[in-house]
CSV table of C-alpha atoms and ligand atoms in Angstrom, one decimal:
chain,number,residue,atom,x,y,z
A,201,MET,CA,26.2,-33.5,8.3
A,202,SER,CA,28.9,-30.9,8.2
A,203,ASP,CA,27.0,-28.9,5.6
A,204,ASP,CA,24.2,-28.3,8.1
A,205,LEU,CA,23.4,-24.6,8.7
A,206,HIS,CA,24.2,-24.9,12.4
A,207,ALA,CA,27.5,-26.7,11.8
A,208,ARG,CA,29.2,-25.0,8.9
A,209,SER,CA,31.3,-21.8,8.9
A,210,GLY,CA,30.9,-20.9,5.3
A,211,LEU,CA,29.8,-22.0,1.9
A,212,PRO,CA,31.4,-25.4,1.1
A,213,GLU,CA,34.1,-25.3,-1.5
A,214,ALA,CA,32.2,-27.2,-4.2
A,215,TYR,CA,29.7,-24.3,-4.5
A,216,ARG,CA,32.2,-21.5,-4.5
A,217,TYR,CA,33.2,-21.7,-8.2
A,218,LEU,CA,30.8,-18.9,-9.2
A,219,LEU,CA,32.2,-16.7,-6.5
A,220,ALA,CA,35.7,-17.3,-7.8
A,221,ASP,CA,34.6,-15.5,-11.1
A,222,LEU,CA,33.0,-12.6,-9.2
A,223,PRO,CA,34.6,-12.2,-5.8
A,224,ARG,CA,33.0,-10.0,-3.1
A,225,GLU,CA,35.6,-7.3,-3.6
A,226,ARG,CA,33.9,-6.6,-6.9
A,227,TRP,CA,30.3,-6.5,-5.7
A,228,HIS,CA,30.1,-2.8,-5.6
A,229,GLY,CA,28.7,-1.0,-8.5
A,230,GLN,CA,27.9,-1.9,-12.1
A,231,GLU,CA,29.8,-5.2,-12.2
A,232,VAL,CA,26.9,-6.8,-10.4
A,233,ALA,CA,23.5,-7.2,-12.0
A,234,ALA,CA,20.7,-4.9,-10.8
A,235,MET,CA,18.6,-7.9,-9.6
A,236,ALA,CA,21.6,-9.1,-7.5
A,237,ARG,CA,22.0,-5.6,-6.0
A,238,PHE,CA,18.3,-5.7,-5.1
A,239,TRP,CA,18.8,-9.1,-3.5
A,240,LEU,CA,21.7,-7.7,-1.4
A,241,GLN,CA,19.5,-4.8,-0.3
A,242,MET,CA,16.7,-7.3,0.8
A,243,HIS,CA,19.3,-9.2,2.8
A,244,SER,CA,20.7,-6.0,4.4
A,245,GLY,CA,17.1,-5.3,5.6
A,246,PHE,CA,16.9,-8.6,7.4
A,247,ARG,CA,20.3,-8.1,9.0
A,248,ARG,CA,19.2,-4.6,10.2
A,249,GLU,CA,15.9,-6.1,11.7
A,250,VAL,CA,17.9,-8.7,13.6
A,251,ALA,CA,20.4,-6.2,14.8
A,252,HIS,CA,17.5,-4.0,16.0
A,253,MET,CA,15.8,-6.8,17.8
A,254,ASP,CA,19.2,-7.8,19.4
A,255,ALA,CA,19.7,-4.3,20.6
A,256,LEU,CA,16.2,-4.1,22.2
A,257,THR,CA,16.5,-7.4,24.0
A,258,GLY,CA,20.0,-6.5,25.1
A,259,ARG,CA,18.8,-3.2,26.6
A,260,TRP,CA,15.9,-5.0,28.4
A,261,ARG,CA,18.3,-7.6,29.8
A,262,ALA,CA,20.6,-4.9,31.0
A,263,GLY,CA,17.7,-3.2,32.8
A,264,GLN,CA,17.7,-0.2,30.5
A,265,LEU,CA,14.3,-0.9,28.9
A,266,ALA,CA,11.0,-1.5,30.7
A,267,LEU,CA,8.9,-4.5,29.7
A,268,PRO,CA,6.1,-2.5,28.2
A,269,ASP,CA,8.6,-0.5,26.1
A,270,LEU,CA,10.3,-3.7,25.0
A,271,HIS,CA,6.9,-4.9,23.9
A,272,ARG,CA,5.9,-1.7,22.1
A,273,GLN,CA,9.2,-1.6,20.1
A,274,LEU,CA,10.0,-5.3,19.6
A,275,ILE,CA,6.6,-6.7,18.5
A,276,PRO,CA,6.1,-4.5,15.3
A,277,THR,CA,9.7,-5.2,14.3
A,278,LEU,CA,9.3,-8.9,14.9
A,279,GLN,CA,6.1,-9.0,12.9
A,280,GLN,CA,7.6,-7.2,10.0
A,281,PHE,CA,10.7,-9.4,10.0
A,282,LEU,CA,8.6,-12.6,10.0
A,283,GLN,CA,6.5,-11.4,7.1
A,284,HIS,CA,9.4,-10.2,5.0
A,285,LEU,CA,11.5,-13.2,5.5
A,286,ASP,CA,8.7,-15.7,5.0
A,287,GLY,CA,7.8,-13.9,1.7
A,288,HIS,CA,11.4,-13.7,0.6
A,289,HIS,CA,12.0,-17.5,1.2
A,290,ASN,CA,8.8,-18.4,-0.6
A,291,ILE,CA,9.8,-16.5,-3.7
A,292,GLU,CA,13.3,-17.9,-3.6
A,293,THR,CA,12.3,-21.5,-3.1
A,294,HIS,CA,9.4,-21.5,-5.6
A,295,HIS,CA,10.5,-19.1,-8.2
A,296,TYR,CA,14.2,-18.1,-8.3
A,297,PHE,CA,15.8,-21.4,-7.1
A,298,PRO,CA,14.1,-23.5,-9.8
A,299,THR,CA,15.3,-21.0,-12.5
A,300,MET,CA,18.8,-21.1,-11.1
A,301,ARG,CA,18.8,-24.9,-11.2
A,302,LYS,CA,17.8,-24.7,-14.9
A,303,VAL,CA,20.3,-22.1,-16.1
A,304,GLU,CA,23.2,-23.3,-14.0
A,305,PRO,CA,22.8,-27.1,-13.5
A,306,ARG,CA,26.2,-27.5,-11.9
A,307,ILE,CA,25.0,-25.6,-8.8
A,308,GLY,CA,22.1,-28.0,-8.2
A,309,ALA,CA,23.5,-29.4,-4.9
A,310,GLY,CA,24.3,-25.9,-3.7
A,311,ILE,CA,20.7,-24.9,-4.2
A,312,ASP,CA,19.6,-28.1,-2.3
A,313,LEU,CA,21.8,-26.8,0.5
A,314,LEU,CA,20.0,-23.4,0.5
A,315,ASP,CA,16.6,-25.1,0.4
A,316,ARG,CA,17.6,-27.2,3.5
A,317,ASP,CA,18.7,-23.9,5.1
A,318,HIS,CA,15.2,-22.5,4.5
A,319,ASP,CA,13.6,-25.5,6.3
A,320,VAL,CA,15.9,-25.0,9.3
A,321,ILE,CA,15.2,-21.2,9.4
A,322,HIS,CA,11.5,-21.9,9.2
A,323,GLY,CA,11.8,-23.8,12.5
A,324,HIS,CA,13.3,-20.6,13.9
A,325,LEU,CA,10.6,-18.5,12.5
A,326,ASP,CA,8.0,-20.8,14.1
A,327,SER,CA,9.5,-20.4,17.5
A,328,LEU,CA,9.9,-16.7,17.0
A,329,PHE,CA,6.2,-16.5,16.2
A,330,GLN,CA,5.1,-18.7,19.1
A,331,THR,CA,7.3,-17.0,21.7
A,332,GLY,CA,6.4,-13.6,20.3
A,333,LEU,CA,2.7,-14.3,20.5
A,334,ALA,CA,3.1,-15.6,24.1
A,335,PHE,CA,5.0,-12.4,25.0
A,336,HIS,CA,2.3,-10.2,23.4
A,337,GLN,CA,-0.5,-12.0,25.1
A,338,GLY,CA,1.3,-11.9,28.4
A,339,VAL,CA,1.9,-8.1,28.3
A,340,SER,CA,-1.6,-7.4,27.0
A,341,GLY,CA,-3.2,-9.5,29.8
A,342,ASN,CA,-0.9,-8.1,32.5
A,343,ALA,CA,0.3,-11.6,33.2
A,344,PRO,CA,2.9,-12.0,36.0
A,345,THR,CA,4.8,-14.3,33.7
A,346,ALA,CA,5.2,-11.7,30.9
A,347,GLY,CA,8.9,-11.3,31.8
A,348,ASP,CA,9.5,-15.0,31.4
A,349,SER,CA,7.8,-14.9,28.0
A,350,ALA,CA,10.1,-12.0,27.0
A,351,ALA,CA,13.1,-14.0,28.1
A,352,ARG,CA,12.0,-16.9,25.9
A,353,LEU,CA,11.5,-14.7,22.9
A,354,ALA,CA,14.9,-13.1,23.5
A,355,GLU,CA,16.4,-16.6,23.5
A,356,ALA,CA,14.6,-17.5,20.3
A,357,ILE,CA,16.1,-14.3,18.7
A,358,ASP,CA,19.6,-15.3,20.0
A,359,LYS,CA,19.3,-18.7,18.2
A,360,ALA,CA,17.7,-17.5,15.0
A,361,GLY,CA,20.1,-14.6,14.4
A,362,PRO,CA,23.4,-16.5,13.8
A,363,ALA,CA,21.7,-19.2,11.6
A,364,LEU,CA,20.1,-16.5,9.4
A,365,ALA,CA,23.3,-14.6,9.1
A,366,ARG,CA,25.1,-17.8,7.9
A,367,HIS,CA,22.4,-18.5,5.4
A,368,LEU,CA,22.3,-14.9,4.0
A,369,ASP,CA,26.1,-14.8,3.5
A,370,ASP,CA,26.3,-18.3,1.9
A,371,GLU,CA,23.3,-17.7,-0.3
A,372,GLU,CA,24.8,-14.4,-1.6
A,373,ASP,CA,28.0,-16.2,-2.5
A,374,ILE,CA,25.9,-18.3,-4.9
A,375,VAL,CA,23.2,-16.0,-6.1
A,376,VAL,CA,25.0,-12.8,-6.7
A,377,PRO,CA,27.5,-14.2,-9.2
A,378,LEU,CA,24.9,-16.6,-10.6
A,379,ILE,CA,22.4,-13.8,-11.4
A,380,THR,CA,25.2,-11.7,-12.8
A,381,LYS,CA,26.4,-14.5,-15.0
A,382,HIS,CA,22.9,-15.3,-16.3
A,383,VAL,CA,21.6,-11.8,-16.3
A,384,ASP,CA,19.2,-12.3,-19.2
A,385,HIS,CA,17.2,-14.8,-17.1
A,386,PHE,CA,16.8,-12.5,-14.2
A,387,LYS,CA,15.4,-9.2,-15.5
A,388,GLY,CA,13.1,-7.1,-13.5
B,1088,FE2,FE1,17.3,-17.8,1.3
B,1089,FE2,FE1,17.7,-14.7,0.4
């Protein structure tokens, strides 16, 4: 399906009507509800964590970072990223998305799309967890295959990053104007 997270290049037209009322050029400052600004900050945090992990694996691949240093720097960031993102998706899927469906029924299919994105991203989080664990165990046990494990983790990061970036952008295009429009339902 062309709406799939891996296939699409932006939020489909049918779900962009909220964004039309509050385009991204106006997302700075008081025009956007406080809760929506908080949402954007959370997403910025995820983008920073991915960029940091990309930079580390990039330096390791270029021979500028030794395997133990990659391990020491990458694993805590990865753990934090997995925890944050899992918690964020849970609260979206189980708390905010149902509220959004209620206050803005017209966007229902758009929320379905975001929920499907979460399922796809959870597959990525699983492989990040599994390859991260294998890398950690390999380094801790001085396994000769630790470098291969690092390469598999780096590949998992390569795959997860673009999918997450697409989801974050498209989700923002729905939730930032939606929260601002229905601000009374999204206090605190
Ligand atoms: Fe999300
Ligand atoms: Fe989100």
